[in-house]
Amino acid sequence: MDLKDTSLTSGVPEDVIENLLLLHIIEPVTIDPGEGPLFGVDQTMLLEILTHMDVLNFRIEEMRDMVRAVDTLCAAPHSELAARYRIRLGAFAYALSRRTVVTDAQAQALTRITNLLGSRYPWLTA
């Protein structure tokens, strides 16, 4: 998917996706000379999570760590490294459940991240 399709599918504005690319938080699947960065369908959920992490004031390094965890779990789900990232993702989910929210937007972001991660990784909410 090109940038526009990815934005429409994920609900994340194009400029936000461009900022995530500039900060090297997320990498496109490939870059087409005519269409620019291209993204996979799996990346749409990750883009939405990253957007909500921003609302919750997560640091850039925490966002990069989330991307590494999800990418590793997708690429090699049965590897030793994936086992470590499952633990890390579990710790993130636990910390997320304890995160203080002040605004309605933060409360909605917290709920949305929890739902997205829970639907993709049911063992997080078990």
PDB file of C-alpha atoms in Angstrom:
ATOM      1  CA  MET A   1       0.000   0.000   0.000  1.00  0.00           C
ATOM      2  CA  ASP A   2       1.210   3.493  -0.734  1.00  0.00           C
ATOM      3  CA  LEU A   3       1.249   6.268   1.859  1.00  0.00           C
ATOM      4  CA  LYS A   4      -2.283   7.460   1.082  1.00  0.00           C
ATOM      5  CA  ASP A   5      -3.811   3.952   1.226  1.00  0.00           C
ATOM      6  CA  THR A   6      -1.927   3.204   4.426  1.00  0.00           C
ATOM      7  CA  SER A   7      -3.255   6.416   5.949  1.00  0.00           C
ATOM      8  CA  LEU A   8      -6.825   5.574   4.958  1.00  0.00           C
ATOM      9  CA  THR A   9      -6.574   1.986   6.211  1.00  0.00           C
ATOM     10  CA  SER A  10      -4.945   2.799   9.547  1.00  0.00           C
ATOM     11  CA  GLY A  11      -6.722   6.078  10.223  1.00  0.00           C
ATOM     12  CA  VAL A  12      -3.323   7.678  10.822  1.00  0.00           C
ATOM     13  CA  PRO A  13      -2.787  10.989   8.991  1.00  0.00           C
ATOM     14  CA  GLU A  14      -0.190  10.977   6.210  1.00  0.00           C
ATOM     15  CA  ASP A  15       1.922  13.639   7.939  1.00  0.00           C
ATOM     16  CA  VAL A  16       2.120  11.523  11.094  1.00  0.00           C
ATOM     17  CA  ILE A  17       3.289   8.518   9.055  1.00  0.00           C
ATOM     18  CA  GLU A  18       5.868  10.735   7.338  1.00  0.00           C
ATOM     19  CA  ASN A  19       7.128  11.905  10.757  1.00  0.00           C
ATOM     20  CA  LEU A  20       7.428   8.294  11.949  1.00  0.00           C
ATOM     21  CA  LEU A  21       9.456   7.555   8.811  1.00  0.00           C
ATOM     22  CA  LEU A  22      11.688  10.598   9.321  1.00  0.00           C
ATOM     23  CA  LEU A  23      12.364   9.576  12.914  1.00  0.00           C
ATOM     24  CA  HIS A  24      13.150   6.021  11.731  1.00  0.00           C
ATOM     25  CA  ILE A  25      10.561   4.596  14.088  1.00  0.00           C
ATOM     26  CA  ILE A  26       8.937   2.621  11.295  1.00  0.00           C
ATOM     27  CA  GLU A  27      10.391   1.494   7.992  1.00  0.00           C
ATOM     28  CA  PRO A  28       8.390   0.884   4.820  1.00  0.00           C
ATOM     29  CA  VAL A  29       8.389  -2.585   3.289  1.00  0.00           C
ATOM     30  CA  THR A  30       9.998  -1.042   0.209  1.00  0.00           C
ATOM     31  CA  ILE A  31      10.335   2.282  -1.553  1.00  0.00           C
ATOM     32  CA  ASP A  32       8.924   2.465  -5.056  1.00  0.00           C
ATOM     33  CA  PRO A  33      10.545   5.160  -7.242  1.00  0.00           C
ATOM     34  CA  GLY A  34       7.143   6.234  -8.551  1.00  0.00           C
ATOM     35  CA  GLU A  35       4.926   5.784  -5.500  1.00  0.00           C
ATOM     36  CA  GLY A  36       7.318   6.392  -2.617  1.00  0.00           C
ATOM     37  CA  PRO A  37       7.215   4.294   0.558  1.00  0.00           C
ATOM     38  CA  LEU A  38       5.053   1.188   0.462  1.00  0.00           C
ATOM     39  CA  PHE A  39       3.671  -0.487   3.556  1.00  0.00           C
ATOM     40  CA  GLY A  40       2.336  -3.927   4.388  1.00  0.00           C
ATOM     41  CA  VAL A  41      -1.116  -4.567   5.767  1.00  0.00           C
ATOM     42  CA  ASP A  42       0.413  -5.714   9.079  1.00  0.00           C
ATOM     43  CA  GLN A  43       1.955  -2.277   9.541  1.00  0.00           C
ATOM     44  CA  THR A  44      -1.400  -0.510   9.736  1.00  0.00           C
ATOM     45  CA  MET A  45      -2.089  -1.819  13.242  1.00  0.00           C
ATOM     46  CA  LEU A  46       1.412  -0.822  14.301  1.00  0.00           C
ATOM     47  CA  LEU A  47       0.947   2.696  12.925  1.00  0.00           C
ATOM     48  CA  GLU A  48      -2.259   3.056  14.896  1.00  0.00           C
ATOM     49  CA  ILE A  49      -0.554   1.850  18.086  1.00  0.00           C
ATOM     50  CA  LEU A  50       2.309   4.304  17.567  1.00  0.00           C
ATOM     51  CA  THR A  51      -0.119   7.168  17.082  1.00  0.00           C
ATOM     52  CA  HIS A  52      -1.861   6.322  20.345  1.00  0.00           C
ATOM     53  CA  MET A  53       1.499   5.945  22.093  1.00  0.00           C
ATOM     54  CA  ASP A  54       2.239   9.521  21.048  1.00  0.00           C
ATOM     55  CA  VAL A  55      -1.032  10.694  22.647  1.00  0.00           C
ATOM     56  CA  LEU A  56       0.076   8.941  25.835  1.00  0.00           C
ATOM     57  CA  ASN A  57       3.452  10.748  25.733  1.00  0.00           C
ATOM     58  CA  PHE A  58       5.632   7.696  25.182  1.00  0.00           C
ATOM     59  CA  ARG A  59       9.248   8.462  24.312  1.00  0.00           C
ATOM     60  CA  ILE A  60      10.596   7.795  20.819  1.00  0.00           C
ATOM     61  CA  GLU A  61      12.793   4.976  22.139  1.00  0.00           C
ATOM     62  CA  GLU A  62       9.766   3.290  23.672  1.00  0.00           C
ATOM     63  CA  MET A  63       8.032   3.508  20.308  1.00  0.00           C
ATOM     64  CA  ARG A  64      11.053   2.001  18.559  1.00  0.00           C
ATOM     65  CA  ASP A  65      11.094  -0.792  21.117  1.00  0.00           C
ATOM     66  CA  MET A  66       7.417  -1.530  20.399  1.00  0.00           C
ATOM     67  CA  VAL A  67       8.171  -1.706  16.666  1.00  0.00           C
ATOM     68  CA  ARG A  68      11.094  -4.104  17.267  1.00  0.00           C
ATOM     69  CA  ALA A  69       8.932  -6.333  19.433  1.00  0.00           C
ATOM     70  CA  VAL A  70       6.052  -6.511  16.947  1.00  0.00           C
ATOM     71  CA  ASP A  71       8.379  -6.944  13.947  1.00  0.00           C
ATOM     72  CA  THR A  72      10.266  -9.768  15.656  1.00  0.00           C
ATOM     73  CA  LEU A  73       7.074 -11.526  16.728  1.00  0.00           C
ATOM     74  CA  CYS A  74       5.785 -11.323  13.144  1.00  0.00           C
ATOM     75  CA  ALA A  75       9.012 -12.380  11.423  1.00  0.00           C
ATOM     76  CA  ALA A  76      10.161 -15.199  13.677  1.00  0.00           C
ATOM     77  CA  PRO A  77       7.442 -16.019  16.227  1.00  0.00           C
ATOM     78  CA  HIS A  78       9.132 -19.185  17.491  1.00  0.00           C
ATOM     79  CA  SER A  79      12.684 -17.857  17.881  1.00  0.00           C
ATOM     80  CA  GLU A  80      14.475 -17.316  21.169  1.00  0.00           C
ATOM     81  CA  LEU A  81      14.516 -13.588  20.479  1.00  0.00           C
ATOM     82  CA  ALA A  82      10.743 -13.623  19.967  1.00  0.00           C
ATOM     83  CA  ALA A  83      10.372 -15.326  23.350  1.00  0.00           C
ATOM     84  CA  ARG A  84      12.247 -12.412  24.939  1.00  0.00           C
ATOM     85  CA  TYR A  85      10.098  -9.903  23.078  1.00  0.00           C
ATOM     86  CA  ARG A  86       6.923 -11.683  24.222  1.00  0.00           C
ATOM     87  CA  ILE A  87       8.078 -11.083  27.798  1.00  0.00           C
ATOM     88  CA  ARG A  88       8.896  -7.491  26.934  1.00  0.00           C
ATOM     89  CA  LEU A  89       5.515  -6.972  25.290  1.00  0.00           C
ATOM     90  CA  GLY A  90       3.840  -8.475  28.355  1.00  0.00           C
ATOM     91  CA  ALA A  91       5.703  -6.022  30.572  1.00  0.00           C
ATOM     92  CA  PHE A  92       4.625  -3.192  28.267  1.00  0.00           C
ATOM     93  CA  ALA A  93       0.980  -4.299  28.467  1.00  0.00           C
ATOM     94  CA  TYR A  94       1.218  -4.438  32.268  1.00  0.00           C
ATOM     95  CA  ALA A  95       2.804  -0.969  32.442  1.00  0.00           C
ATOM     96  CA  LEU A  96       0.195   0.306  30.011  1.00  0.00           C
ATOM     97  CA  SER A  97      -2.586  -0.912  32.297  1.00  0.00           C
ATOM     98  CA  ARG A  98      -1.034   1.111  35.121  1.00  0.00           C
ATOM     99  CA  ARG A  99      -0.403   4.256  33.047  1.00  0.00           C
ATOM    100  CA  THR A 100      -1.997   7.435  34.373  1.00  0.00           C
ATOM    101  CA  VAL A 101      -4.274   9.224  31.943  1.00  0.00           C
ATOM    102  CA  VAL A 102      -5.423  12.799  32.319  1.00  0.00           C
ATOM    103  CA  THR A 103      -7.474  13.595  29.241  1.00  0.00           C
ATOM    104  CA  ASP A 104     -10.294  11.845  27.417  1.00  0.00           C
ATOM    105  CA  ALA A 105      -8.002  11.493  24.380  1.00  0.00           C
ATOM    106  CA  GLN A 106      -5.450   9.669  26.525  1.00  0.00           C
ATOM    107  CA  ALA A 107      -8.114   7.381  27.971  1.00  0.00           C
ATOM    108  CA  GLN A 108      -9.316   6.545  24.462  1.00  0.00           C
ATOM    109  CA  ALA A 109      -5.734   5.964  23.272  1.00  0.00           C
ATOM    110  CA  LEU A 110      -5.069   3.634  26.195  1.00  0.00           C
ATOM    111  CA  THR A 111      -8.210   1.628  25.462  1.00  0.00           C
ATOM    112  CA  ARG A 112      -7.425   1.443  21.749  1.00  0.00           C
ATOM    113  CA  ILE A 113      -3.829   0.232  22.269  1.00  0.00           C
ATOM    114  CA  THR A 114      -5.036  -2.380  24.738  1.00  0.00           C
ATOM    115  CA  ASN A 115      -7.700  -3.592  22.293  1.00  0.00           C
ATOM    116  CA  LEU A 116      -5.310  -3.664  19.318  1.00  0.00           C
ATOM    117  CA  LEU A 117      -2.651  -5.598  21.207  1.00  0.00           C
ATOM    118  CA  GLY A 118      -5.227  -7.915  22.794  1.00  0.00           C
ATOM    119  CA  SER A 119      -6.762  -8.789  19.435  1.00  0.00           C
ATOM    120  CA  ARG A 120      -3.365  -9.485  17.872  1.00  0.00           C
ATOM    121  CA  TYR A 121      -1.812 -11.170  20.915  1.00  0.00           C
ATOM    122  CA  PRO A 122      -4.641 -12.745  22.944  1.00  0.00           C
ATOM    123  CA  TRP A 123      -2.159 -14.115  25.488  1.00  0.00           C
ATOM    124  CA  LEU A 124      -1.523 -10.526  26.648  1.00  0.00           C
ATOM    125  CA  THR A 125      -5.008 -10.252  28.116  1.00  0.00           C
ATOM    126  CA  ALA A 126      -5.380 -13.849  29.296  1.00  0.00           C
TER     127      ALA A 126
END
